[in-house]
Amino acid sequence: MKNIPVVLITGAAQGIGAGCARVFHQAGWNVIIVDIDRERGEELSERFNGDRPESAVFLFCDVAALDSLQALVGDCEQWFGRLDCLVNNAGIHPPATPTVEMSLAEVERVLRVNFLSTFAGCQAAIPLLCKTHGTIVNISSMTAVLGQHQSVAYSASKGAQVSLTKSLAIELGPLGVRVNAVLPSNIDTPLMHSWANSLPDPASALDRVAQLQVLGRMGTADEIGHIAFFLASPASSFITGQAIEAEGGASLDY
Ligand SMILES: NC(=O)c1ccc[n+]([C@@H]2O[C@H](COP(=O)([O-])OP(=O)(O)OC[C@H]3O[C@@H](n4cnc5c(N)ncnc54)[C@H](O)[C@@H]3O)[C@@H](O)[C@H]2O)c1
């Protein structure tokens, strides 16, 4: 088995996934970027390969296509010979919608992209991670524990990721595989900006969101990347089944 550790990150072409990819790559890991955005994914992979040849690959995959995702994860040793960490990050946030107006088809879609893909990715990665005593990091959300107005499907999908994390950690701990989740509050990503742009006054919406954290700002994608990297590294070797709240103090001062 080759010596360089390998991470596979879904939704890594931009936002938090790209932040994770940058941090792992800077730390010397090889990176498998999975996304439906071919242009941005290939661009990031080329940049990484420019810095360090043959250290990154982009793979097109819609994580909602669960069979394709499982085939891709199950076969991923062909790229760098091993898998040490799976980051389940790809996710969508539908526009705020009152529950009575949300179609069941849309609920199913949100659960498929945000939760079922996490389950499917984990399932396919388990045999590979058992060989390396690797880790899984699930990018959930503070909405899993705090709820969110008119976002029942989204917050439920994020809560399901946390429950999965805890139950899977129990199952995989004896096999030497750790499983953790990161729960960001508001992070400055393209997803956040597209949400703000759907409102009448995007600038003041972004400012309001920044003030929700006691730190007075949103988090950055790379800050979440550093937490994911910590959870994948031996520095966190006694942490498993945890939901790490990366929220800049957003839930304080009740
Ligand atoms: N931005 C925040 O404030 C925030 C807060 C809490 C949790 N999160 C979670 O973090 C994760 C990333 O969010 P982000 O803000 O970086 O979003 P983003 O929209 O900026 O980036 C998401 C990436 O995932 C990809 N993607 C989307 N659907 C996909 C699919 N079906 N298959 C493959 N790739 C797909 C997109 O192409 C994009 O590159 C999501 O799971 C989100 O729920 C974000």
Coordinates of C-alpha atoms and ligand atoms in Angstrom, one line a residue:
M1 CA 0.0 0.0 0.0
K2 CA 1.3 3.5 -0.9
N3 CA 2.2 5.8 2.0
I4 CA 0.4 9.0 1.1
P5 CA -3.1 9.1 2.7
V6 CA -6.1 9.6 0.5
V7 CA -9.4 11.6 1.1
L8 CA -12.5 11.4 -1.0
I9 CA -14.8 14.5 -0.7
T10 CA -18.2 14.8 -2.2
G11 CA -19.4 18.2 -3.4
A12 CA -15.7 19.4 -3.4
A13 CA -15.8 21.7 -6.4
Q14 CA -16.7 24.7 -4.3
G15 CA -17.7 25.9 -0.9
I16 CA -17.1 23.8 2.2
G17 CA -16.0 20.7 0.2
A18 CA -13.4 22.7 -1.6
G19 CA -12.2 24.2 1.7
C20 CA -11.8 20.6 3.0
A21 CA -10.0 19.6 -0.2
R22 CA -7.5 22.6 0.2
V23 CA -6.7 21.8 3.8
F24 CA -6.2 18.0 3.2
H25 CA -4.1 18.8 0.1
Q26 CA -1.9 21.3 1.9
A27 CA -1.3 18.7 4.6
G28 CA 0.1 16.4 1.9
W29 CA -2.8 14.1 1.3
N30 CA -4.0 13.0 -2.1
V31 CA -7.5 14.2 -2.9
I32 CA -10.4 12.7 -4.8
I33 CA -12.8 15.5 -5.8
V34 CA -16.4 14.3 -6.5
D35 CA -19.0 16.7 -7.8
I36 CA -21.6 17.4 -10.5
D37 CA -19.8 20.7 -11.4
R38 CA -17.2 19.4 -13.9
E39 CA -15.7 22.7 -14.7
R40 CA -14.9 23.8 -11.2
G41 CA -14.0 20.3 -10.1
E42 CA -11.4 19.9 -12.9
E43 CA -10.1 23.4 -12.3
L44 CA -9.4 22.6 -8.6
S45 CA -7.9 19.2 -9.4
E46 CA -5.6 20.8 -12.0
R47 CA -4.5 23.4 -9.5
F48 CA -3.6 20.7 -6.9
N49 CA -1.7 18.7 -9.6
G50 CA 0.2 21.9 -10.5
D51 CA 1.3 22.3 -6.9
R52 CA 2.1 18.5 -6.5
P53 CA 1.9 16.2 -9.6
E54 CA -0.6 13.3 -9.5
S55 CA -2.0 14.4 -6.1
A56 CA -5.6 14.9 -7.2
V57 CA -8.3 13.6 -9.4
F58 CA -11.8 14.9 -10.3
L59 CA -14.6 12.4 -10.7
F60 CA -18.1 13.4 -12.0
C61 CA -20.9 11.9 -9.9
D62 CA -24.3 13.0 -8.8
V63 CA -24.5 11.7 -5.3
A64 CA -28.3 11.3 -5.7
A65 CA -27.5 8.4 -8.1
L66 CA -26.8 6.1 -5.2
D67 CA -25.6 3.1 -7.3
S68 CA -23.1 5.3 -9.2
L69 CA -21.9 6.8 -6.0
Q70 CA -21.3 3.4 -4.5
A71 CA -19.5 2.1 -7.6
L72 CA -17.3 5.2 -7.6
V73 CA -16.4 4.9 -3.8
G74 CA -16.0 1.1 -3.9
D75 CA -13.5 1.4 -6.8
C76 CA -11.6 4.5 -5.6
E77 CA -8.5 2.5 -4.6
Q78 CA -7.7 2.4 -8.4
W79 CA -6.6 6.1 -8.2
F80 CA -4.2 6.3 -5.3
G81 CA -4.2 2.7 -3.9
R82 CA -6.0 3.4 -0.7
L83 CA -8.8 5.4 1.1
D84 CA -8.2 7.0 4.5
C85 CA -11.1 9.4 4.8
L86 CA -14.5 9.9 3.3
V87 CA -16.0 13.3 3.7
N88 CA -19.8 13.3 2.9
N89 CA -20.3 17.0 2.1
A90 CA -22.4 17.3 -1.0
G91 CA -25.7 18.9 0.0
I92 CA -28.6 21.1 -1.1
H93 CA -30.8 23.6 0.7
P94 CA -34.1 24.2 -0.9
P95 CA -35.7 27.6 -0.6
A96 CA -37.5 28.2 2.7
T97 CA -41.0 26.7 2.2
P98 CA -43.9 26.3 4.7
T99 CA -44.4 22.6 5.4
V100 CA -47.9 22.4 4.0
E101 CA -46.5 23.7 0.6
M102 CA -43.6 21.3 0.4
S103 CA -44.2 18.5 -2.1
L104 CA -43.3 14.9 -1.0
A105 CA -41.2 14.6 -4.1
E106 CA -39.0 17.6 -3.0
V107 CA -38.7 16.1 0.5
E108 CA -37.6 12.9 -1.0
R109 CA -35.0 14.7 -3.2
V110 CA -33.5 16.6 -0.2
L111 CA -33.3 13.4 1.8
R112 CA -31.7 11.5 -1.1
V113 CA -29.0 14.2 -1.8
N114 CA -28.2 15.1 1.8
F115 CA -28.8 11.8 3.7
L116 CA -29.2 8.7 1.6
S117 CA -25.9 9.7 -0.2
T118 CA -24.2 9.8 3.2
F119 CA -25.5 6.3 4.0
A120 CA -24.6 5.0 0.5
G121 CA -21.1 6.5 0.6
C122 CA -20.4 5.1 4.1
Q123 CA -21.6 1.7 3.1
A124 CA -19.3 1.5 0.1
A125 CA -16.3 3.0 1.9
I126 CA -16.4 0.7 5.0
P127 CA -14.3 -2.2 3.5
L128 CA -11.7 0.2 2.3
L129 CA -11.5 2.2 5.6
C130 CA -11.2 -1.0 7.6
K131 CA -7.9 -1.7 5.8
T132 CA -6.5 1.8 6.7
H133 CA -8.2 2.3 10.0
G134 CA -9.6 5.4 8.4
T135 CA -12.3 7.9 9.3
I136 CA -15.6 9.2 8.0
V137 CA -16.5 12.9 8.4
N138 CA -20.1 13.9 7.7
I139 CA -20.9 17.5 7.0
S140 CA -24.2 18.1 8.8
S141 CA -25.5 21.4 10.1
M142 CA -26.5 23.3 13.2
T143 CA -30.0 23.1 11.9
A144 CA -29.9 19.4 13.0
V145 CA -30.0 20.4 16.6
L146 CA -31.6 23.9 16.5
G147 CA -34.1 23.5 13.7
Q148 CA -34.7 26.1 11.0
H149 CA -37.8 28.0 10.0
Q150 CA -39.6 26.6 6.9
S151 CA -36.8 24.1 6.4
V152 CA -38.2 20.9 7.8
A153 CA -36.8 18.6 5.2
Y154 CA -33.4 20.1 5.2
S155 CA -33.0 20.1 9.0
A156 CA -34.3 16.5 9.2
S157 CA -31.8 15.4 6.5
K158 CA -29.0 17.0 8.6
G159 CA -30.4 15.4 11.8
A160 CA -30.4 12.0 10.1
Q161 CA -26.7 12.5 9.3
V162 CA -26.0 13.0 13.0
S163 CA -27.9 9.9 14.1
L164 CA -26.2 7.9 11.4
T165 CA -22.8 9.2 12.6
K166 CA -23.5 8.0 16.2
S167 CA -24.8 4.6 15.3
L168 CA -22.1 3.9 12.7
A169 CA -19.4 4.9 15.2
I170 CA -20.7 2.2 17.5
E171 CA -20.5 -0.4 14.8
L172 CA -17.2 0.6 13.3
G173 CA -15.2 1.5 16.5
P174 CA -14.2 -2.1 17.1
L175 CA -13.0 -2.3 13.6
G176 CA -10.7 0.8 14.1
V177 CA -12.8 3.2 12.0
R178 CA -13.9 6.5 13.5
V179 CA -17.0 8.4 12.4
N180 CA -17.8 12.0 13.3
A181 CA -20.0 14.9 12.1
V182 CA -19.3 18.6 11.8
L183 CA -22.3 21.0 12.3
P184 CA -21.5 24.4 10.8
S185 CA -23.7 27.4 11.5
N186 CA -23.4 30.0 8.8
I187 CA -20.4 29.6 6.4
D188 CA -19.5 32.0 3.6
T189 CA -20.0 29.8 0.6
P190 CA -21.7 30.1 -2.9
L191 CA -24.7 28.3 -1.3
M192 CA -25.0 31.1 1.2
H193 CA -24.7 33.8 -1.5
S194 CA -27.3 32.2 -3.7
W195 CA -29.7 32.1 -0.7
A196 CA -29.0 35.8 0.0
N197 CA -29.5 36.7 -3.7
S198 CA -33.0 35.2 -3.6
L199 CA -33.9 37.9 -1.1
P200 CA -34.8 41.6 -1.8
D201 CA -31.7 42.9 -0.1
P202 CA -28.8 40.4 -0.3
A203 CA -26.2 42.6 1.4
S204 CA -28.2 43.3 4.6
A205 CA -29.3 39.6 4.7
L206 CA -25.6 38.5 4.7
D207 CA -24.8 41.1 7.3
R208 CA -27.7 39.8 9.5
V209 CA -26.5 36.3 9.1
A210 CA -22.9 37.3 10.1
Q211 CA -24.2 38.9 13.3
L212 CA -25.9 35.6 14.3
Q213 CA -22.5 34.4 15.5
V214 CA -21.1 35.9 18.7
L215 CA -17.8 36.3 16.7
G216 CA -19.7 38.7 14.4
R217 CA -18.9 37.0 11.2
M218 CA -19.6 33.9 9.1
G219 CA -17.2 31.0 9.1
T220 CA -15.0 30.2 6.1
A221 CA -14.9 27.0 4.1
D222 CA -11.3 26.5 5.1
E223 CA -12.2 26.7 8.8
I224 CA -14.5 23.8 8.4
G225 CA -11.8 22.1 6.4
H226 CA -9.4 22.3 9.3
I227 CA -12.0 20.7 11.6
A228 CA -12.6 17.9 9.1
F229 CA -8.9 17.4 8.8
F230 CA -8.5 17.3 12.6
L231 CA -11.2 14.6 12.7
A232 CA -9.4 12.6 10.1
S233 CA -5.9 12.9 11.7
P234 CA -4.4 10.9 14.6
A235 CA -4.7 14.2 16.7
S236 CA -8.3 13.2 17.2
S237 CA -7.7 9.5 17.7
F238 CA -10.0 9.3 20.9
I239 CA -12.9 11.1 19.3
T240 CA -15.7 9.1 17.6
G241 CA -19.5 9.4 17.2
Q242 CA -19.4 13.1 17.9
A243 CA -21.3 16.0 16.4
I244 CA -18.8 18.9 16.5
E245 CA -20.6 22.2 16.6
A246 CA -18.6 24.6 14.5
E247 CA -20.8 27.6 15.0
G248 CA -18.8 30.7 16.1
G249 CA -21.0 30.9 19.2
A250 CA -24.3 31.1 17.3
S251 CA -26.1 29.0 19.8
L252 CA -24.9 30.9 22.9
D253 CA -26.6 33.6 25.0
Y254 CA -30.1 32.0 25.3
Ligands
LIG1 N1 -22.9 27.2 3.9 C1 -23.4 27.0 5.1 O1 -23.7 28.0 5.8 C2 -23.7 25.6 5.6 C3 -24.1 25.5 7.0 C4 -24.3 24.2 7.5 C5 -24.1 23.1 6.7 N2 -23.7 23.3 5.4 C6 -23.6 22.0 4.6 O2 -22.3 22.0 4.0 C7 -22.4 21.3 2.8 C8 -21.8 22.1 1.7 O3 -22.5 23.3 1.6 P1 -21.9 24.6 0.9 O4 -22.4 25.8 1.5 O5 -20.4 24.5 0.6 O6 -22.6 24.5 -0.5 P2 -22.3 24.9 -2.0 O7 -23.5 24.9 -2.8 O8 -21.5 26.2 -2.0 O9 -21.3 23.7 -2.5 C9 -21.9 22.4 -2.7 C10 -21.1 21.6 -3.7 O10 -21.8 20.4 -3.8 C11 -22.0 20.0 -5.1 N3 -23.3 19.2 -5.2 C12 -24.5 19.6 -5.0 N4 -25.4 18.6 -5.3 C13 -24.6 17.6 -5.6 C14 -24.9 16.3 -6.0 N5 -26.2 15.8 -6.1 N6 -23.9 15.4 -6.3 C15 -22.6 15.9 -6.3 N7 -22.3 17.1 -5.9 C16 -23.3 18.0 -5.6 C17 -22.2 21.4 -5.8 O11 -21.9 21.3 -7.2 C18 -21.1 22.2 -5.1 O12 -19.9 22.1 -5.7 C19 -23.8 20.9 2.6 O13 -24.1 19.6 3.0 C20 -24.6 21.9 3.5 O14 -25.8 21.4 3.9 C21 -23.5 24.5 4.8

